[in-house]
Structures are given as structure tokens and as C-alpha cells.
Amino acid sequence: MSTQDELARVVRDHAGRLAGALVSLLGDFSAAEDVVQDAVEIALKRWPVEGIPERPDAWLFTVAKRRGLDVLRRQQNHRAKLAELELPVRPPPDDRLRLVFTCCHPALAREAQVALTLRVVCGLTTAQIAAAFLASESAVGQRITRAKRKITDAGIPYRIPRDDELPERLTEVLTVIYLLFNEGYLSSTAERAHSRDLVDDAEWLTALLHGLLPNEPEVAGLLALIRLHRARTAARFTPAGDLVLLEDQDRTLWDHAAIADATALLTRTARRHRAPGPYQLQAAIAACHSEAPTWSETDWPQILVLYDLLIALEPSPVTSLHRSIALAYVRGPADALAELDALAGDLDTYPLFHATRAQFLRDLDRPAEARTADERAARLTANPAQLGLLQERLAN
Amino acid sequence: MKYVLMFIETEEFAKEFADLAPGEREEAFRRVYQWFDDHRDKITNRGSKLQGAETATTVRLDGGRVLTTDGPFIEGKEVVSGFTEIDVEDLDEALRMVKNWPGCPVVEIRPVDEV
């Protein structure tokens, strides 16, 4: 593990815990978040030089408390409260859960939910979030400031939602984590020097949620999904950093123990609950791919069924695009192309639509049209790894 | 915490409402009164229905001069048609209240600045 990874892990383990405890004690989300963030920024400057302290949580707490006293000197009531604060020996386990639900409250815009979760729960600095999303630091900073102000002013509670509200609010939280995961998974192909691994943060957050809400099937589903994708990481890139399609990956490089674990988690969850949700279905599709010894031995009919269930729950043109790929293996490229062409209105600017079309056209021995489609895809993508693949196709 | 709920009508809603049979309209009103009754303990003023948007006059005070114009502040298809003030624990409680509001299709929840 590199020093940066180690730092990220330590900060993530403790910053969110500390923020949770401080909000609980201070009853002021914004003030607590400010002092923890200050402590994190100081730690990220000093730890690489001085080494990670033996008790990083106590270190962060001391700095946060001192900063708090500095910042809030003029606010007598906060000052008295802060002075009395002690690092809780074992914070209540749901402190961070409350924090996650507050950060992902539906009254906040999606971008604000994402930025706030990364910052408050995972301990990322504004600069790190900006780097991960290719946004300007000032834009991210403003987004966070505005969101924190809204939490206070609009009376967004620091609380785990009531049982009857939990499913809906949990969906909101999972959407935020899924977004982080996707952003991290896709952008890992782009050149981003110092950005933190968002997939790591997404997995950590989901595992945290799963630990706190072990009976929520969709939390388990998302965790399995993320772990199944991560288990294939070693085969996703060439040593030069080029993207390798699932079809062409060296399956001996996959982490088969991790795949077995994630699949077992999925099976246990499915056994307890009927009617799987969208994350469980996506994980089940990933599991089908991960368990196939070769691409041609993939259980395509099963994948097709899973896509049908997924589309019934959450219709989306992108999901239909993926379904058409499975369909090509079950019923042949002509049927698949017909289905794909029906999506043209929605996906005309989506590079993968044209790249997939090109593949079907090649299979149908229509090379000229295939070439046009590949060219179209290449014009639409900015992702260097995708572009590399397409250019290689066009060169042949 | 105090919030004002602003009830916002859309053109579509107004049209549907105008097309209701008298009995149905009575039932719609009854549901609204019922909602006010159900939340009696949280409502700090009983609520007011406003007259039509065409009766509004807007005063703009920016730029050092006063500009008085006819009509509501937004020339739009969505118009505030009434409001009420509530006193609840937090935004989640306000959201729960609004979830079963039986009237117009849009409600804006705005905290009252208690300075």
C-alpha cells in the first residue's frame, strides 16, 4: 500500500467517525464539519513528513478541538461546549450513518450530496473532490458551503430516517454511492494524476452501510456489485494502461477468491428476499460474467433474463443497449441490431451505442457501415482508453 | 422550526379543477379541510387562499426606485395560490406533512427566518 493510500485509509476511517461524533455533540453540522476538515487538511500536510501518528483519531481530535476553539472564540456557547468535549471512547455505531443520511438528504442537489458525502464522511479535501470530478476547487467549495448552509437554515435533521422513510432515503444514499463508484470506475481509464480512488471510497462507504444495515438487500447488492468489478481490475488494463474489454481479458488475472465471496454474499441475500432490486440484478449480471470460464461460455440466456428484470424495474436506454449485446449471443446479431437501432433517438450521442452497432454490423458482414459507426463513436468519446480501442479497430 | 408552505397551482391543475362536477369539487375541498384538521397541532395560522394571480400587484424595490407592476412576480404557468405557516420539528416532518397534501400539485417549503 502506498503512503497516499495509507493516508486515505486512515483519514477515511477517522474523519467520518470524528465528524459524526462532533455533530452529535455540538448539534451543529456546519461547525463540526469545518473543524474536522481543518484537521484533515493539516494532517495531510504533516503526516507525509512526520509519519502517521500512533493514534490518528486522537491526533485529529486534538487538532479539530483546538481549531474549533480558535474559530469559535467569539461564540461563547460553542466555546463552552467545545471546551468540555472529550474524544468519545466508542462513538455510537449509528453516528456515521446519520451523517450519511444528512449528506444525502433529498432536499440537497445531487452534486451537493456527492461532494458533501466525500468531504464529511470520507474525509476528502475540497481540492481532492475537485480533482476527482475535474471541477474547479472554487465551484466545489461553493457547492459544499451552500449545502451546509441549507442543512442548517432549512432544518435538515441529523438523524437516521424513520422506518417508513428509510427505504426511500436509503435509495438516495445508494444512488450517491453508485455515482461515486461509476465515476471512479470509468475515470480510472482517464489520465488523472493525483485523484483519489473513488471506487475505493464507494466500496468503503457501502461496506460501512452494510455493516450498519446488514439486512438491507440492496446495500448487500451494491457491495457485491462493486466487489465483483474490483475483482477484475488486474485484467482491465494492459501494462501500458490501455483498456482491455471484458471479452479479451485474461481471466486468470481475476481475483477468484473475491469473486466467490461477492457471489456468496449475493446468494445469501437472494435467499432471504424475493424480488431483487436493481443493484442485486446488476451484481447478478456481473456474477454471471465473473463465473464464466471464457467469454464464449458466458451464460447469455441467464444474463438476458436478468436484463429483462432490470429493465422492468428501471427502464433505461443504456440498460437496453447492454441487453442487446446479450441478445446478440442468444438470438444473433440481426435481432440485436434491430433492437439497438430502436434506441437511436435516445443514444445518438453515446459513443458506446455506435461502437456496439459497429460490432453487430461487422458480425453481419457490413464492413463499410461498421466503419462509419466506429468513426462516429471515436468522435464522441473523450476517454483516452476508449479512444485507443476505437482507433485500433479503425486501423485494422 | 417554522416553515411557510406555499401552495402552487399549475394551469393544468386549474383546468382539471374547473372541469370537476360540483360533487367532486366539494369532495376535493373536503379533503383539503380534512388535511388542515389532521395537522391542526402543527399549523400556526389556519392558512389562506389567495385570490387569482390576475389580482396581484408586484412592487420591485431594486435600483433605488420603486416599480409597481400588474400581475404576479412571475409571469408563469405556476402561481402561488395560497399559503400556511407550520411549526414542526424539522424539514423531514414538513416533508411528511406535505406528502399527503390533497390540493394543488406543487408545494414550496420555506423556513421562516426567525431573527
Short mmCIF file of C-alpha atoms in Angstrom, two decimals:
data_model
loop_
_atom_site.label_atom_id
_atom_site.label_comp_id
_atom_site.label_asym_id
_atom_site.label_seq_id
_atom_site.Cartn_x
_atom_site.Cartn_y
_atom_site.Cartn_z
CA MET A 1 0.00 0.00 0.00
CA SER A 2 1.42 3.38 -0.96
CA THR A 3 1.72 6.20 1.57
CA GLN A 4 -1.08 8.06 -0.22
CA ASP A 5 -3.39 5.02 0.01
CA GLU A 6 -2.46 4.55 3.64
CA LEU A 7 -3.21 8.22 4.37
CA ALA A 8 -6.51 7.99 2.53
CA ARG A 9 -7.46 4.93 4.55
CA VAL A 10 -6.55 6.47 7.90
CA VAL A 11 -8.36 9.72 7.13
CA ARG A 12 -11.44 7.84 5.89
CA ASP A 13 -11.50 5.64 8.96
CA HIS A 14 -11.29 8.51 11.38
CA ALA A 15 -12.50 11.75 9.79
CA GLY A 16 -16.03 10.45 9.21
CA ARG A 17 -16.17 8.93 12.69
CA LEU A 18 -14.94 12.16 14.22
CA ALA A 19 -17.34 14.29 12.18
CA GLY A 20 -20.21 12.07 13.25
CA ALA A 21 -19.27 12.34 16.91
CA LEU A 22 -18.72 16.10 16.74
CA VAL A 23 -22.04 16.80 15.04
CA SER A 24 -23.76 14.72 17.69
CA LEU A 25 -22.07 16.58 20.50
CA LEU A 26 -22.18 20.09 19.06
CA GLY A 27 -25.54 19.77 17.40
CA ASP A 28 -24.16 21.96 14.62
CA PHE A 29 -23.36 20.20 11.39
CA SER A 30 -21.55 23.07 9.77
CA ALA A 31 -19.29 23.99 12.67
CA ALA A 32 -18.35 20.36 13.27
CA GLU A 33 -17.61 19.79 9.61
CA ASP A 34 -15.41 22.88 9.42
CA VAL A 35 -13.15 21.89 12.27
CA VAL A 36 -12.80 18.29 11.13
CA GLN A 37 -11.94 19.45 7.63
CA ASP A 38 -9.29 21.78 9.03
CA ALA A 39 -7.81 18.88 10.98
CA VAL A 40 -7.79 16.69 7.86
CA GLU A 41 -6.01 19.34 5.82
CA ILE A 42 -3.36 19.78 8.50
CA ALA A 43 -2.92 16.01 8.77
CA LEU A 44 -2.48 15.65 5.01
CA LYS A 45 0.30 18.24 5.14
CA ARG A 46 2.08 16.91 8.20
CA TRP A 47 1.66 13.15 8.19
CA PRO A 48 3.63 12.54 4.99
CA VAL A 49 6.54 14.39 6.63
CA GLU A 50 6.22 13.37 10.27
CA GLY A 51 4.70 9.93 9.79
CA ILE A 52 1.21 8.81 10.73
CA PRO A 53 0.75 9.23 14.49
CA GLU A 54 0.21 6.19 16.64
CA ARG A 55 -3.34 7.23 17.44
CA PRO A 56 -4.51 9.15 14.39
CA ASP A 57 -8.03 9.55 15.80
CA ALA A 58 -6.75 11.26 18.96
CA TRP A 59 -4.39 13.39 16.86
CA LEU A 60 -7.21 14.53 14.57
CA PHE A 61 -9.48 15.11 17.53
CA THR A 62 -6.96 17.30 19.34
CA VAL A 63 -6.35 19.41 16.24
CA ALA A 64 -10.07 19.65 15.48
CA LYS A 65 -10.81 20.74 19.00
CA ARG A 66 -8.04 23.35 19.00
CA ARG A 67 -9.19 24.68 15.64
CA GLY A 68 -12.72 24.77 16.93
CA LEU A 69 -11.69 26.89 19.87
CA ASP A 70 -9.83 29.26 17.54
CA VAL A 71 -12.65 29.58 15.05
CA LEU A 72 -15.44 29.84 17.59
CA ARG A 73 -13.69 32.11 20.07
CA ARG A 74 -16.32 34.76 19.67
CA GLN A 75 -19.23 32.39 20.05
CA GLN A 76 -19.46 31.88 23.76
CA ASN A 77 -21.93 28.99 23.81
CA HIS A 78 -19.96 26.92 21.31
CA ARG A 79 -16.77 27.69 23.12
CA ALA A 80 -18.06 26.39 26.42
CA LYS A 81 -19.40 23.26 24.76
CA LEU A 82 -16.21 22.62 22.81
CA ALA A 83 -14.01 23.06 25.87
CA GLU A 84 -15.89 20.25 27.57
CA LEU A 85 -15.58 17.89 24.64
CA GLU A 86 -13.71 14.64 25.00
CA LEU A 87 -12.96 12.12 22.32
CA PRO A 88 -15.72 9.57 22.70
CA VAL A 89 -14.18 6.21 23.53
CA ARG A 90 -16.62 4.31 21.37
CA PRO A 91 -18.96 6.51 19.40
CA PRO A 92 -22.43 5.12 18.87
CA PRO A 93 -22.25 3.00 15.72
CA ASP A 94 -25.02 4.93 14.01
CA ASP A 95 -23.23 8.30 14.18
CA ARG A 96 -21.73 7.93 10.74
CA LEU A 97 -24.96 6.52 9.41
CA ARG A 98 -26.74 9.69 10.49
CA LEU A 99 -24.00 11.64 8.80
CA VAL A 100 -24.51 9.77 5.52
CA PHE A 101 -28.27 10.34 5.60
CA THR A 102 -27.81 14.04 6.32
CA CYS A 103 -25.32 14.47 3.48
CA CYS A 104 -27.62 12.62 1.07
CA HIS A 105 -30.84 14.36 2.10
CA PRO A 106 -33.23 14.65 -0.86
CA ALA A 107 -33.59 18.41 -0.27
CA LEU A 108 -29.98 18.79 -1.46
CA ALA A 109 -28.98 18.75 -5.13
CA ARG A 110 -27.30 15.56 -6.31
CA GLU A 111 -23.89 17.22 -6.85
CA ALA A 112 -24.07 18.65 -3.35
CA GLN A 113 -24.94 15.24 -1.90
CA VAL A 114 -21.92 13.70 -3.63
CA ALA A 115 -19.47 16.44 -2.64
CA LEU A 116 -20.69 16.56 0.93
CA THR A 117 -20.54 12.78 1.40
CA LEU A 118 -16.98 12.63 0.08
CA ARG A 119 -15.91 15.50 2.24
CA VAL A 120 -17.71 14.81 5.50
CA VAL A 121 -17.97 11.02 5.57
CA CYS A 122 -14.85 10.05 3.62
CA GLY A 123 -12.69 12.99 4.72
CA LEU A 124 -11.63 14.17 1.26
CA THR A 125 -10.48 17.77 0.97
CA THR A 126 -12.16 20.21 -1.39
CA ALA A 127 -9.11 20.00 -3.67
CA GLN A 128 -9.32 16.19 -3.81
CA ILE A 129 -13.02 16.25 -4.68
CA ALA A 130 -12.40 18.86 -7.37
CA ALA A 131 -9.62 16.71 -8.85
CA ALA A 132 -11.80 13.60 -8.85
CA PHE A 133 -14.63 15.30 -10.71
CA LEU A 134 -12.50 17.54 -12.91
CA ALA A 135 -14.24 20.55 -11.40
CA SER A 136 -12.73 23.77 -10.15
CA GLU A 137 -11.88 23.93 -6.48
CA SER A 138 -13.90 27.12 -6.01
CA ALA A 139 -17.01 25.56 -7.59
CA VAL A 140 -16.77 22.53 -5.29
CA GLY A 141 -16.09 24.77 -2.30
CA GLN A 142 -19.14 26.88 -3.06
CA ARG A 143 -21.31 23.82 -3.54
CA ILE A 144 -20.26 22.49 -0.13
CA THR A 145 -20.72 25.85 1.60
CA ARG A 146 -24.18 26.27 0.12
CA ALA A 147 -25.20 22.73 1.07
CA LYS A 148 -24.00 23.15 4.65
CA ARG A 149 -25.89 26.41 4.94
CA LYS A 150 -29.04 24.77 3.66
CA ILE A 151 -28.71 21.93 6.19
CA THR A 152 -28.70 24.46 9.00
CA ASP A 153 -31.15 27.02 7.61
CA ALA A 154 -33.75 24.63 6.19
CA GLY A 155 -33.70 22.39 9.25
CA ILE A 156 -32.43 19.22 7.60
CA PRO A 157 -32.21 16.83 10.55
CA TYR A 158 -29.10 14.95 11.65
CA ARG A 159 -30.91 11.71 12.11
CA ILE A 160 -31.48 8.25 10.70
CA PRO A 161 -34.84 8.43 8.90
CA ARG A 162 -37.88 6.76 10.40
CA ASP A 163 -38.61 3.20 9.36
CA ASP A 164 -41.33 4.25 6.93
CA GLU A 165 -38.99 6.73 5.27
CA LEU A 166 -35.88 4.59 5.33
CA PRO A 167 -36.32 2.67 2.05
CA GLU A 168 -36.74 5.85 0.01
CA ARG A 169 -33.90 7.65 1.73
CA LEU A 170 -31.63 4.64 1.51
CA THR A 171 -32.24 4.60 -2.24
CA GLU A 172 -30.99 8.18 -2.31
CA VAL A 173 -27.84 7.21 -0.39
CA LEU A 174 -27.17 4.21 -2.63
CA THR A 175 -27.59 6.40 -5.72
CA VAL A 176 -24.88 8.72 -4.44
CA ILE A 177 -22.52 5.82 -3.73
CA TYR A 178 -23.28 4.24 -7.11
CA LEU A 179 -22.45 7.55 -8.78
CA LEU A 180 -19.11 7.66 -6.97
CA PHE A 181 -18.40 4.11 -7.99
CA ASN A 182 -19.26 4.74 -11.64
CA GLU A 183 -17.29 7.95 -11.77
CA GLY A 184 -14.29 6.17 -10.26
CA TYR A 185 -14.66 3.07 -12.41
CA LEU A 186 -14.94 4.94 -15.69
CA SER A 187 -12.43 7.64 -14.89
CA SER A 188 -9.82 5.12 -13.84
CA THR A 189 -9.29 4.85 -17.57
CA ALA A 190 -8.63 8.54 -17.97
CA GLU A 191 -5.41 10.25 -17.04
CA ARG A 192 -5.86 11.70 -13.60
CA ALA A 193 -2.63 12.11 -11.77
CA HIS A 194 -3.37 12.85 -8.16
CA SER A 195 -7.02 11.94 -7.83
CA ARG A 196 -8.12 9.63 -5.06
CA ASP A 197 -9.56 6.31 -5.99
CA LEU A 198 -13.30 6.95 -5.82
CA VAL A 199 -14.05 3.26 -6.25
CA ASP A 200 -12.18 2.70 -3.01
CA ASP A 201 -14.33 5.32 -1.28
CA ALA A 202 -17.50 3.85 -2.77
CA GLU A 203 -16.61 0.34 -1.59
CA TRP A 204 -15.68 1.61 1.86
CA LEU A 205 -18.96 3.52 2.18
CA THR A 206 -21.03 0.56 1.04
CA ALA A 207 -19.22 -1.79 3.42
CA LEU A 208 -19.86 0.69 6.23
CA LEU A 209 -23.56 0.81 5.37
CA HIS A 210 -23.69 -2.97 5.06
CA GLY A 211 -22.12 -3.31 8.50
CA LEU A 212 -24.72 -0.96 9.97
CA LEU A 213 -27.72 -2.20 7.97
CA PRO A 214 -26.88 -5.87 7.33
CA ASN A 215 -30.46 -6.78 6.44
CA GLU A 216 -30.90 -4.30 3.61
CA PRO A 217 -30.74 -6.41 0.44
CA GLU A 218 -29.87 -3.57 -1.92
CA VAL A 219 -26.93 -2.48 0.24
CA ALA A 220 -25.60 -6.04 0.02
CA GLY A 221 -26.34 -5.99 -3.72
CA LEU A 222 -24.35 -2.81 -4.30
CA LEU A 223 -21.47 -4.13 -2.20
CA ALA A 224 -21.39 -7.35 -4.24
CA LEU A 225 -21.55 -5.35 -7.47
CA ILE A 226 -18.61 -3.11 -6.54
CA ARG A 227 -16.53 -6.05 -5.33
CA LEU A 228 -17.21 -8.09 -8.45
CA HIS A 229 -16.00 -5.23 -10.63
CA ARG A 230 -12.95 -4.65 -8.47
CA ALA A 231 -12.08 -8.35 -8.61
CA ARG A 232 -11.46 -7.94 -12.35
CA THR A 233 -9.31 -4.80 -12.08
CA ALA A 234 -5.98 -6.54 -12.69
CA ALA A 235 -7.13 -7.68 -16.13
CA ARG A 236 -8.81 -4.42 -17.21
CA PHE A 237 -5.66 -2.71 -18.39
CA THR A 238 -2.57 -3.60 -20.34
CA PRO A 239 0.76 -2.77 -18.68
CA ALA A 240 0.74 0.35 -20.88
CA GLY A 241 -2.56 1.39 -19.33
CA ASP A 242 -4.81 0.57 -22.27
CA LEU A 243 -8.32 -0.66 -21.59
CA VAL A 244 -8.98 -4.37 -22.23
CA LEU A 245 -12.59 -5.33 -23.00
CA LEU A 246 -14.18 -7.99 -20.83
CA GLU A 247 -14.23 -10.27 -23.87
CA ASP A 248 -10.45 -10.09 -24.23
CA GLN A 249 -9.43 -10.10 -20.57
CA ASP A 250 -7.04 -12.69 -19.16
CA ARG A 251 -9.37 -14.36 -16.70
CA THR A 252 -6.53 -15.95 -14.73
CA LEU A 253 -5.73 -12.43 -13.50
CA TRP A 254 -9.11 -12.05 -11.84
CA ASP A 255 -9.33 -12.30 -8.07
CA HIS A 256 -11.36 -15.51 -7.94
CA ALA A 257 -11.48 -15.60 -4.14
CA ALA A 258 -13.06 -12.12 -4.11
CA ILE A 259 -15.48 -13.21 -6.84
CA ALA A 260 -16.52 -16.24 -4.79
CA ASP A 261 -17.04 -14.05 -1.70
CA ALA A 262 -19.13 -11.48 -3.54
CA THR A 263 -21.20 -14.16 -5.25
CA ALA A 264 -21.81 -15.89 -1.92
CA LEU A 265 -22.97 -12.58 -0.41
CA LEU A 266 -25.36 -12.16 -3.31
CA THR A 267 -26.72 -15.68 -2.98
CA ARG A 268 -27.28 -15.30 0.77
CA THR A 269 -29.13 -12.05 0.15
CA ALA A 270 -31.25 -13.51 -2.64
CA ARG A 271 -32.21 -16.44 -0.43
CA ARG A 272 -33.61 -14.10 2.24
CA HIS A 273 -35.53 -11.78 -0.06
CA ARG A 274 -37.69 -12.27 -3.08
CA ALA A 275 -37.87 -9.75 -5.93
CA PRO A 276 -34.28 -8.48 -6.17
CA GLY A 277 -33.72 -4.73 -6.63
CA PRO A 278 -31.63 -3.09 -9.36
CA TYR A 279 -28.26 -3.37 -7.58
CA GLN A 280 -28.73 -7.06 -6.89
CA LEU A 281 -29.67 -7.60 -10.53
CA GLN A 282 -26.64 -5.71 -11.79
CA ALA A 283 -24.47 -7.69 -9.38
CA ALA A 284 -26.05 -10.92 -10.63
CA ILE A 285 -25.14 -9.95 -14.20
CA ALA A 286 -21.58 -9.16 -13.11
CA ALA A 287 -21.50 -12.52 -11.30
CA CYS A 288 -22.52 -14.36 -14.49
CA HIS A 289 -19.61 -12.76 -16.31
CA SER A 290 -17.19 -13.36 -13.44
CA GLU A 291 -18.05 -17.04 -13.13
CA ALA A 292 -17.77 -17.84 -16.82
CA PRO A 293 -14.51 -19.65 -17.61
CA THR A 294 -14.39 -17.94 -21.03
CA TRP A 295 -16.32 -15.23 -22.84
CA SER A 296 -17.98 -17.76 -25.15
CA GLU A 297 -19.07 -19.89 -22.20
CA THR A 298 -20.90 -16.95 -20.59
CA ASP A 299 -24.45 -17.81 -19.55
CA TRP A 300 -26.07 -15.39 -22.04
CA PRO A 301 -29.67 -16.64 -21.66
CA GLN A 302 -29.40 -16.04 -17.90
CA ILE A 303 -27.96 -12.56 -18.48
CA LEU A 304 -30.79 -11.78 -20.87
CA VAL A 305 -33.35 -12.74 -18.20
CA LEU A 306 -31.57 -10.53 -15.66
CA TYR A 307 -31.57 -7.58 -18.07
CA ASP A 308 -35.30 -8.07 -18.67
CA LEU A 309 -35.92 -7.92 -14.91
CA LEU A 310 -33.69 -4.86 -14.60
CA ILE A 311 -35.43 -3.03 -17.44
CA ALA A 312 -38.83 -3.86 -15.92
CA LEU A 313 -37.68 -2.19 -12.69
CA GLU A 314 -35.71 0.69 -14.15
CA PRO A 315 -36.18 1.24 -17.86
CA SER A 316 -33.14 2.96 -19.36
CA PRO A 317 -31.80 3.15 -22.91
CA VAL A 318 -28.28 2.35 -21.69
CA THR A 319 -29.52 -0.83 -19.99
CA SER A 320 -31.34 -1.75 -23.21
CA LEU A 321 -28.07 -1.23 -25.08
CA HIS A 322 -26.36 -3.75 -22.81
CA ARG A 323 -29.28 -6.12 -23.20
CA SER A 324 -28.83 -6.01 -26.98
CA ILE A 325 -25.28 -7.34 -26.55
CA ALA A 326 -26.58 -10.36 -24.63
CA LEU A 327 -29.30 -10.74 -27.24
CA ALA A 328 -26.69 -10.93 -29.99
CA TYR A 329 -25.30 -14.08 -28.34
CA VAL A 330 -28.70 -15.65 -27.77
CA ARG A 331 -30.54 -14.79 -30.99
CA GLY A 332 -27.84 -13.47 -33.31
CA PRO A 333 -26.61 -10.04 -34.49
CA ALA A 334 -29.55 -9.28 -36.83
CA ASP A 335 -32.10 -9.27 -33.98
CA ALA A 336 -29.66 -7.41 -31.75
CA LEU A 337 -29.07 -4.72 -34.37
CA ALA A 338 -32.83 -4.23 -34.83
CA GLU A 339 -33.23 -3.72 -31.07
CA LEU A 340 -30.26 -1.40 -30.91
CA ASP A 341 -31.47 0.75 -33.80
CA ALA A 342 -34.70 1.34 -31.91
CA LEU A 343 -32.59 3.18 -29.29
CA ALA A 344 -31.01 5.59 -31.79
CA GLY A 345 -33.20 8.50 -30.71
CA ASP A 346 -32.03 8.30 -27.10
CA LEU A 347 -28.43 7.27 -27.57
CA ASP A 348 -27.29 9.06 -30.72
CA THR A 349 -24.58 10.96 -28.83
CA TYR A 350 -23.49 7.98 -26.70
CA PRO A 351 -20.19 6.55 -28.03
CA LEU A 352 -20.86 3.01 -26.83
CA PHE A 353 -24.07 2.92 -28.89
CA HIS A 354 -22.12 3.46 -32.12
CA ALA A 355 -19.26 1.15 -31.08
CA THR A 356 -21.76 -1.65 -30.33
CA ARG A 357 -23.57 -1.00 -33.59
CA ALA A 358 -20.24 -1.27 -35.38
CA GLN A 359 -19.66 -4.66 -33.77
CA PHE A 360 -23.06 -6.01 -34.87
CA LEU A 361 -22.55 -4.65 -38.40
CA ARG A 362 -19.16 -6.37 -38.63
CA ASP A 363 -20.75 -9.63 -37.47
CA LEU A 364 -23.34 -9.17 -40.23
CA ASP A 365 -20.54 -8.63 -42.76
CA ARG A 366 -21.39 -4.99 -43.46
CA PRO A 367 -17.85 -3.53 -43.03
CA ALA A 368 -18.43 -0.10 -44.62
CA GLU A 369 -21.33 0.73 -42.29
CA ALA A 370 -19.35 -0.70 -39.36
CA ARG A 371 -16.50 1.67 -40.13
CA THR A 372 -18.80 4.68 -40.26
CA ALA A 373 -20.26 3.70 -36.87
CA ASP A 374 -16.78 3.28 -35.31
CA GLU A 375 -15.76 6.68 -36.65
CA ARG A 376 -18.86 8.21 -35.12
CA ALA A 377 -18.05 6.57 -31.76
CA ALA A 378 -14.46 7.85 -31.88
CA ARG A 379 -15.65 11.41 -32.50
CA LEU A 380 -17.95 11.23 -29.49
CA THR A 381 -15.60 9.94 -26.80
CA ALA A 382 -13.09 11.97 -24.82
CA ASN A 383 -11.92 8.99 -22.80
CA PRO A 384 -8.38 8.18 -23.97
CA ALA A 385 -8.65 4.44 -23.26
CA GLN A 386 -11.90 4.09 -25.22
CA LEU A 387 -10.46 6.21 -27.99
CA GLY A 388 -7.37 3.99 -28.14
CA LEU A 389 -9.52 0.90 -28.66
CA LEU A 390 -11.58 2.51 -31.38
CA GLN A 391 -8.55 3.84 -33.24
CA GLU A 392 -7.03 0.38 -33.17
CA ARG A 393 -10.22 -1.04 -34.69
CA LEU A 394 -10.26 1.63 -37.38
CA ALA A 395 -6.63 0.98 -38.24
CA ASN A 396 -7.30 -2.70 -38.97
CA MET B 1 -38.94 25.23 13.37
CA LYS B 2 -41.36 27.39 11.45
CA TYR B 3 -41.94 26.95 7.75
CA VAL B 4 -44.28 28.55 5.28
CA LEU B 5 -45.89 26.15 2.86
CA MET B 6 -46.66 27.88 -0.41
CA PHE B 7 -49.27 26.07 -2.46
CA ILE B 8 -48.63 26.43 -6.13
CA GLU B 9 -51.18 25.83 -8.85
CA THR B 10 -50.39 24.90 -12.40
CA GLU B 11 -52.52 25.75 -15.43
CA GLU B 12 -53.24 22.07 -15.93
CA PHE B 13 -54.43 21.66 -12.35
CA ALA B 14 -56.65 24.75 -12.58
CA LYS B 15 -58.24 23.42 -15.75
CA GLU B 16 -58.85 19.97 -14.30
CA PHE B 17 -60.33 21.55 -11.22
CA ALA B 18 -62.66 23.75 -13.29
CA ASP B 19 -63.85 20.65 -15.14
CA LEU B 20 -64.87 18.80 -11.97
CA ALA B 21 -68.53 18.09 -11.29
CA PRO B 22 -69.92 20.06 -8.32
CA GLY B 23 -69.92 16.97 -6.12
CA GLU B 24 -66.33 16.16 -6.97
CA ARG B 25 -65.27 19.73 -6.26
CA GLU B 26 -66.94 19.58 -2.86
CA GLU B 27 -65.07 16.36 -2.15
CA ALA B 28 -61.77 18.00 -3.14
CA PHE B 29 -62.42 20.86 -0.74
CA ARG B 30 -63.42 18.42 1.96
CA ARG B 31 -60.08 16.61 1.60
CA VAL B 32 -58.20 19.91 1.91
CA TYR B 33 -60.15 20.85 5.07
CA GLN B 34 -59.50 17.38 6.41
CA TRP B 35 -55.77 17.83 5.80
CA PHE B 36 -55.83 21.06 7.78
CA ASP B 37 -57.70 19.28 10.58
CA ASP B 38 -55.30 16.34 10.58
CA HIS B 39 -52.35 18.68 11.07
CA ARG B 40 -54.12 21.17 13.35
CA ASP B 41 -51.48 20.93 16.09
CA LYS B 42 -48.68 21.93 13.70
CA ILE B 43 -50.38 24.71 11.82
CA THR B 44 -49.75 28.10 13.38
CA ASN B 45 -52.06 30.06 11.14
CA ARG B 46 -55.01 28.42 9.58
CA GLY B 47 -53.89 29.08 6.05
CA SER B 48 -55.07 31.48 3.46
CA LYS B 49 -56.33 31.02 -0.02
CA LEU B 50 -55.24 33.83 -2.29
CA GLN B 51 -57.32 35.49 -4.99
CA GLY B 52 -56.40 34.84 -8.61
CA ALA B 53 -52.99 35.77 -9.98
CA GLU B 54 -54.60 38.48 -12.16
CA THR B 55 -55.38 40.43 -8.98
CA ALA B 56 -51.73 40.61 -7.94
CA THR B 57 -49.61 43.74 -7.94
CA THR B 58 -45.87 43.41 -7.70
CA VAL B 59 -43.61 46.08 -6.30
CA ARG B 60 -39.97 45.93 -7.25
CA LEU B 61 -37.68 47.89 -4.97
CA ASP B 62 -34.31 47.44 -6.63
CA GLY B 63 -32.21 50.17 -8.23
CA GLY B 64 -33.30 52.90 -5.85
CA ARG B 65 -36.70 53.33 -7.43
CA VAL B 66 -39.99 51.67 -6.90
CA LEU B 67 -41.54 49.88 -9.84
CA THR B 68 -45.11 48.83 -9.46
CA THR B 69 -46.46 46.39 -11.99
CA ASP B 70 -49.60 44.50 -12.62
CA GLY B 71 -49.61 40.76 -12.12
CA PRO B 72 -47.73 38.22 -10.05
CA PHE B 73 -43.98 38.31 -9.66
CA ILE B 74 -43.51 35.55 -12.13
CA GLU B 75 -45.21 35.62 -15.47
CA GLY B 76 -45.65 31.91 -15.45
CA LYS B 77 -47.75 28.86 -15.65
CA GLU B 78 -47.23 28.18 -11.95
CA VAL B 79 -48.78 30.56 -9.46
CA VAL B 80 -48.83 30.64 -5.67
CA SER B 81 -52.48 30.21 -4.77
CA GLY B 82 -52.32 30.01 -1.00
CA PHE B 83 -50.06 29.52 1.96
CA THR B 84 -49.95 28.39 5.54
CA GLU B 85 -47.42 28.51 8.33
CA ILE B 86 -46.45 25.41 10.24
CA ASP B 87 -44.34 24.76 13.31
CA VAL B 88 -42.65 21.36 13.18
CA GLU B 89 -39.50 19.63 14.38
CA ASP B 90 -37.51 19.79 11.16
CA LEU B 91 -37.66 19.57 7.36
CA ASP B 92 -38.42 15.85 7.43
CA GLU B 93 -41.58 16.47 9.40
CA ALA B 94 -42.62 19.22 6.99
CA LEU B 95 -41.98 16.83 4.09
CA ARG B 96 -44.13 14.16 5.72
CA MET B 97 -46.98 16.66 6.12
CA VAL B 98 -46.78 17.80 2.55
CA LYS B 99 -46.66 14.26 1.17
CA ASN B 100 -50.38 13.80 1.72
CA TRP B 101 -51.46 17.33 0.81
CA PRO B 102 -54.56 16.72 -1.31
CA GLY B 103 -54.68 20.04 -3.19
CA CYS B 104 -52.55 21.62 -5.92
CA PRO B 105 -49.61 19.68 -7.35
CA VAL B 106 -46.67 21.84 -6.17
CA VAL B 107 -45.78 22.94 -2.66
CA GLU B 108 -42.75 25.02 -1.78
CA ILE B 109 -41.46 24.62 1.77
CA ARG B 110 -39.53 27.62 3.02
CA PRO B 111 -38.13 28.03 6.53
CA VAL B 112 -39.17 31.21 8.30
CA ASP B 113 -36.20 33.37 9.20
CA GLU B 114 -36.57 33.75 12.93
CA VAL B 115 -34.39 36.76 13.65
#
